[in-house]
C-alpha atoms as a printed R data frame, in Angstrom:
    type eleno elety resid chain resno       x       y      z
1   ATOM     1    CA   MET     A     1  -0.014  -0.019 -0.006
2   ATOM     2    CA   THR     A     2   1.456   3.259 -1.085
3   ATOM     3    CA   LYS     A     3   1.634   6.397  1.208
4   ATOM     4    CA   GLU     A     4  -1.000   8.059 -0.731
5   ATOM     5    CA   GLN     A     5  -3.368   4.974 -0.534
6   ATOM     6    CA   LYS     A     6  -2.736   5.016  3.240
7   ATOM     7    CA   GLN     A     7  -3.656   8.802  3.399
8   ATOM     8    CA   GLU     A     8  -6.823   8.154  1.402
9   ATOM     9    CA   VAL     A     9  -7.830   5.413  3.877
10  ATOM    10    CA   ILE     A    10  -7.041   7.688  6.839
11  ATOM    11    CA   GLU     A    11  -9.126  10.563  5.412
12  ATOM    12    CA   LEU     A    12 -12.073   8.105  4.649
13  ATOM    13    CA   LEU     A    13 -11.963   6.884  8.099
14  ATOM    14    CA   LYS     A    14 -11.828  10.360  9.642
15  ATOM    15    CA   GLY     A    15 -14.896  11.186  7.758
16  ATOM    16    CA   LYS     A    16 -16.699   8.241  9.198
17  ATOM    17    CA   PHE     A    17 -15.520   8.769 12.790
18  ATOM    18    CA   SER     A    18 -16.759  12.418 12.365
19  ATOM    19    CA   GLN     A    19 -20.059  11.415 10.857
20  ATOM    20    CA   TYR     A    20 -21.044   8.799 13.380
21  ATOM    21    CA   ASN     A    21 -21.283   9.088 17.296
22  ATOM    22    CA   ASN     A    22 -21.399   5.424 17.505
23  ATOM    23    CA   PHE     A    23 -19.111   2.756 16.284
24  ATOM    24    CA   TYR     A    24 -18.062  -0.743 17.267
25  ATOM    25    CA   ILE     A    25 -14.610  -2.368 16.787
26  ATOM    26    CA   THR     A    26 -14.957  -6.257 16.189
27  ATOM    27    CA   ASP     A    27 -12.593  -9.083 15.591
28  ATOM    28    CA   THR     A    28 -13.607 -11.067 12.569
29  ATOM    29    CA   GLU     A    29 -10.397 -12.985 12.321
30  ATOM    30    CA   LYS     A    30 -11.820 -16.599 12.388
31  ATOM    31    CA   LEU     A    31 -14.836 -16.020 10.111
32  ATOM    32    CA   SER     A    32 -14.993 -17.495  6.777
33  ATOM    33    CA   VAL     A    33 -15.529 -15.370  3.577
34  ATOM    34    CA   ASP     A    34 -19.079 -16.572  3.347
35  ATOM    35    CA   GLN     A    35 -19.695 -15.580  7.011
36  ATOM    36    CA   VAL     A    36 -18.177 -12.142  6.580
37  ATOM    37    CA   SER     A    37 -20.440 -11.718  3.450
38  ATOM    38    CA   LYS     A    38 -23.472 -12.595  5.531
39  ATOM    39    CA   LEU     A    39 -22.372 -10.126  8.370
40  ATOM    40    CA   ARG     A    40 -22.009  -7.465  5.757
41  ATOM    41    CA   ARG     A    41 -25.561  -8.257  4.441
42  ATOM    42    CA   HIS     A    42 -26.976  -8.203  7.974
43  ATOM    43    CA   CYS     A    43 -25.256  -4.682  8.485
44  ATOM    44    CA   PHE     A    44 -26.449  -3.352  5.166
45  ATOM    45    CA   ASP     A    45 -30.068  -4.471  6.023
46  ATOM    46    CA   LYS     A    46 -29.981  -2.579  9.225
47  ATOM    47    CA   ASN     A    47 -28.311   0.672  7.952
48  ATOM    48    CA   VAL     A    48 -25.027  -0.129  9.639
49  ATOM    49    CA   GLU     A    49 -21.709   0.561  7.695
50  ATOM    50    CA   MET     A    50 -19.046  -2.099  7.974
51  ATOM    51    CA   LYS     A    51 -15.473  -1.173  7.124
52  ATOM    52    CA   VAL     A    52 -12.374  -3.148  7.386
53  ATOM    53    CA   ALA     A    53  -8.955  -1.383  7.815
54  ATOM    54    CA   LYS     A    54  -5.474  -1.781  9.246
55  ATOM    55    CA   ASN     A    55  -5.276  -1.058 12.958
56  ATOM    56    CA   THR     A    56  -2.448   1.526 12.521
57  ATOM    57    CA   LEU     A    57  -4.559   3.340  9.981
58  ATOM    58    CA   ILE     A    58  -7.608   3.381 12.271
59  ATOM    59    CA   LYS     A    59  -5.545   4.660 15.160
60  ATOM    60    CA   LYS     A    60  -3.928   7.431 13.043
61  ATOM    61    CA   ALA     A    61  -7.408   8.637 11.827
62  ATOM    62    CA   LEU     A    62  -8.669   8.639 15.456
63  ATOM    63    CA   GLU     A    63  -5.619  10.447 16.704
64  ATOM    64    CA   SER     A    64  -5.873  13.088 14.024
65  ATOM    65    CA   ILE     A    65  -9.364  13.867 15.136
66  ATOM    66    CA   ASP     A    66  -8.942  13.790 18.937
67  ATOM    67    CA   SER     A    67  -6.262  11.668 20.544
68  ATOM    68    CA   THR     A    68  -7.543  11.993 24.132
69  ATOM    69    CA   LYS     A    69 -11.303  11.419 23.175
70  ATOM    70    CA   TYR     A    70 -10.576   8.070 21.728
71  ATOM    71    CA   SER     A    71  -7.623   6.985 23.948
72  ATOM    72    CA   GLY     A    72  -9.638   4.067 25.539
73  ATOM    73    CA   ILE     A    73 -10.067   2.434 22.164
74  ATOM    74    CA   TYR     A    74  -6.484   2.166 21.129
75  ATOM    75    CA   GLU     A    75  -5.721  -0.935 23.092
76  ATOM    76    CA   ALA     A    76  -8.567  -2.759 21.243
77  ATOM    77    CA   LEU     A    77  -6.755  -2.179 17.948
78  ATOM    78    CA   ASN     A    78  -5.126  -5.555 17.272
79  ATOM    79    CA   ASN     A    79  -5.680  -8.531 15.143
80  ATOM    80    CA   VAL     A    80  -8.303  -8.410 12.222
81  ATOM    81    CA   THR     A    81 -10.492  -5.299 12.788
82  ATOM    82    CA   ALA     A    82 -13.859  -4.574 11.312
83  ATOM    83    CA   LEU     A    83 -15.488  -1.180 12.169
84  ATOM    84    CA   LEU     A    84 -19.305  -0.945 12.411
85  ATOM    85    CA   PHE     A    85 -20.810   2.509 12.107
86  ATOM    86    CA   SER     A    86 -24.363   3.349 13.108
87  ATOM    87    CA   GLU     A    87 -26.659   6.246 13.957
88  ATOM    88    CA   ASN     A    88 -28.531   3.825 16.216
89  ATOM    89    CA   PRO     A    89 -26.201   2.871 19.311
90  ATOM    90    CA   LYS     A    90 -27.454  -0.512 19.900
91  ATOM    91    CA   GLU     A    91 -28.091  -1.943 16.322
92  ATOM    92    CA   PRO     A    92 -24.598  -3.167 15.823
93  ATOM    93    CA   ALA     A    93 -24.842  -4.996 19.175
94  ATOM    94    CA   LEU     A    94 -27.966  -6.631 18.055
95  ATOM    95    CA   ILE     A    95 -26.399  -7.488 14.718
96  ATOM    96    CA   ILE     A    96 -23.433  -9.129 16.463
97  ATOM    97    CA   SER     A    97 -25.639 -11.093 18.874
98  ATOM    98    CA   SER     A    98 -28.046 -12.346 16.297
99  ATOM    99    CA   PHE     A    99 -25.151 -13.262 13.951
100 ATOM   100    CA   ARG     A   100 -23.592 -15.239 16.801
101 ATOM   101    CA   THR     A   101 -26.994 -16.991 17.445
102 ATOM   102    CA   GLU     A   102 -27.607 -17.834 13.853
103 ATOM   103    CA   SER     A   103 -23.911 -19.161 13.186
104 ATOM   104    CA   LYS     A   104 -23.771 -20.921 16.555
105 ATOM   105    CA   GLY     A   105 -20.488 -19.451 17.323
106 ATOM   106    CA   ASP     A   106 -18.694 -16.656 19.269
107 ATOM   107    CA   ARG     A   107 -17.594 -14.526 16.377
108 ATOM   108    CA   PRO     A   108 -17.387 -11.631 15.710
109 ATOM   109    CA   VAL     A   109 -15.887 -10.715 19.035
110 ATOM   110    CA   LEU     A   110 -16.623  -7.138 20.379
111 ATOM   111    CA   LYS     A   111 -13.260  -5.560 21.126
112 ATOM   112    CA   ALA     A   112 -14.607  -2.059 21.997
113 ATOM   113    CA   ALA     A   113 -17.416   0.190 21.302
114 ATOM   114    CA   PHE     A   114 -17.708   4.135 21.263
115 ATOM   115    CA   ILE     A   115 -21.265   5.142 22.167
116 ATOM   116    CA   ASN     A   116 -21.939   8.883 22.302
117 ATOM   117    CA   GLY     A   117 -18.646   9.673 24.008
118 ATOM   118    CA   ASP     A   118 -18.548   6.569 26.209
119 ATOM   119    CA   VAL     A   119 -16.070   3.755 25.692
120 ATOM   120    CA   TYR     A   120 -17.075   0.158 26.306
121 ATOM   121    CA   VAL     A   121 -14.133  -2.307 26.051
122 ATOM   122    CA   GLY     A   122 -14.465  -6.126 25.844
123 ATOM   123    CA   ASP     A   123 -16.821  -8.741 24.631
124 ATOM   124    CA   ASP     A   124 -18.438  -8.907 28.073
125 ATOM   125    CA   GLN     A   125 -20.005  -5.541 27.325
126 ATOM   126    CA   LEU     A   126 -22.153  -6.849 24.462
127 ATOM   127    CA   LYS     A   127 -25.158  -7.966 26.443
128 ATOM   128    CA   ALA     A   128 -25.244  -4.488 28.139
129 ATOM   129    CA   LEU     A   129 -24.956  -2.759 24.753
130 ATOM   130    CA   THR     A   130 -27.991  -4.781 23.300
131 ATOM   131    CA   LYS     A   131 -30.050  -3.264 26.173
132 ATOM   132    CA   ILE     A   132 -29.215   0.449 26.028
133 ATOM   133    CA   LYS     A   133 -32.076   2.754 25.007
134 ATOM   134    CA   THR     A   134 -31.906   4.886 21.893
135 ATOM   135    CA   LYS     A   135 -32.921   8.465 22.137
136 ATOM   136    CA   ASN     A   136 -36.363   7.860 20.689
137 ATOM   137    CA   GLU     A   137 -37.082   5.095 23.106
138 ATOM   138    CA   LEU     A   138 -36.022   7.449 26.137
139 ATOM   139    CA   ILE     A   139 -38.299  10.172 24.721
140 ATOM   140    CA   GLY     A   140 -41.227   7.777 24.508
141 ATOM   141    CA   GLU     A   141 -40.721   6.564 28.045
142 ATOM   142    CA   VAL     A   142 -40.585  10.193 29.370
143 ATOM   143    CA   ILE     A   143 -43.850  11.070 27.478
144 ATOM   144    CA   GLY     A   144 -45.550   7.975 28.841
145 ATOM   145    CA   LEU     A   145 -44.463   8.877 32.340
146 ATOM   146    CA   LEU     A   146 -45.811  12.511 32.102
147 ATOM   147    CA   GLN     A   147 -49.006  11.286 30.503
148 ATOM   148    CA   ALA     A   148 -49.860   8.652 33.151
149 ATOM   149    CA   PRO     A   149 -50.539  11.038 36.060
150 ATOM   150    CA   ALA     A   150 -53.012  13.141 33.976
151 ATOM   151    CA   GLN     A   151 -54.690   9.893 32.602
152 ATOM   152    CA   ARG     A   152 -55.279   8.747 36.224
153 ATOM   153    CA   VAL     A   153 -56.754  12.093 37.138
154 ATOM   154    CA   ILE     A   154 -59.022  12.051 34.302
155 ATOM   155    CA   ALA     A   155 -60.134   8.522 34.764
156 ATOM   156    CA   ALA     A   156 -60.806   9.169 38.446
157 ATOM   157    CA   LEU     A   157 -62.860  12.220 37.631
158 ATOM   158    CA   LEU     A   158 -64.943  10.364 34.964
159 ATOM   159    CA   GLU     A   159 -65.481   7.546 37.341
160 ATOM   160    CA   LYS     A   160 -66.708   9.959 40.154
161 ATOM   161    CA   ALA     A   161 -69.022  11.716 37.660
162 ATOM   162    CA   LYS     A   162 -70.297   8.436 36.388
163 ATOM   163    CA   LYS     A   163 -71.196   7.225 40.032
164 ATOM   164    CA   GLU     A   164 -72.868  10.588 40.730
165 ATOM   165    CA   GLY     A   165 -74.934  10.284 37.389
166 ATOM   166    CA   GLY     A   166 -73.505  13.549 36.253
167 ATOM   167    CA   VAL     A   167 -72.025  12.412 32.936
168 ATOM   168    CA   GLU     A   168 -74.145  12.790 29.860
169 ATOM   169    CA   ALA     A   169 -73.369  12.420 26.323
170 ATOM   170    CA   ALA     A   170 -72.964  15.698 24.482
171 ATOM   171    CA   PRO     A   171 -75.483  16.055 21.833
172 ATOM   172    CA   ALA     A   172 -74.268  15.497 18.345
173 ATOM   173    CA   GLU     A   173 -74.396  18.504 16.029
């Protein structure tokens, strides 16, 4: 690989790291070509971008953006590395888990994940990452919590009015 080609890869990776707040670093070393193709297909179907690059180029791209922000990830850059980029922070974790279940194996291995500024290192973090809530899920829960007291008050008022016989249907116009 020439110096120019390496610089192109670094620039491409810098663009991806800047574009996405969430990325996973996985080890796909013992997967067959057919398995890697299936994994790529799963990623494509779920709008997750999968990129394979040399560890040194990944590290250079991360260091050129912000060396301290990504410092917890550098130790995970070894062996064969595949990067999974996604807007949804838990989608890559779900893909890895379902792929392992489908293939009845333990690959790909999660080496690290960078989720909205937080670093998760190690394959033991995968289960926790499949359970994190997305922004939309959290908003939905908050709205539900805010609506619940009002719904209870309205239901109580309607029940009281019904017992007293004060509820009448409004005439249709």
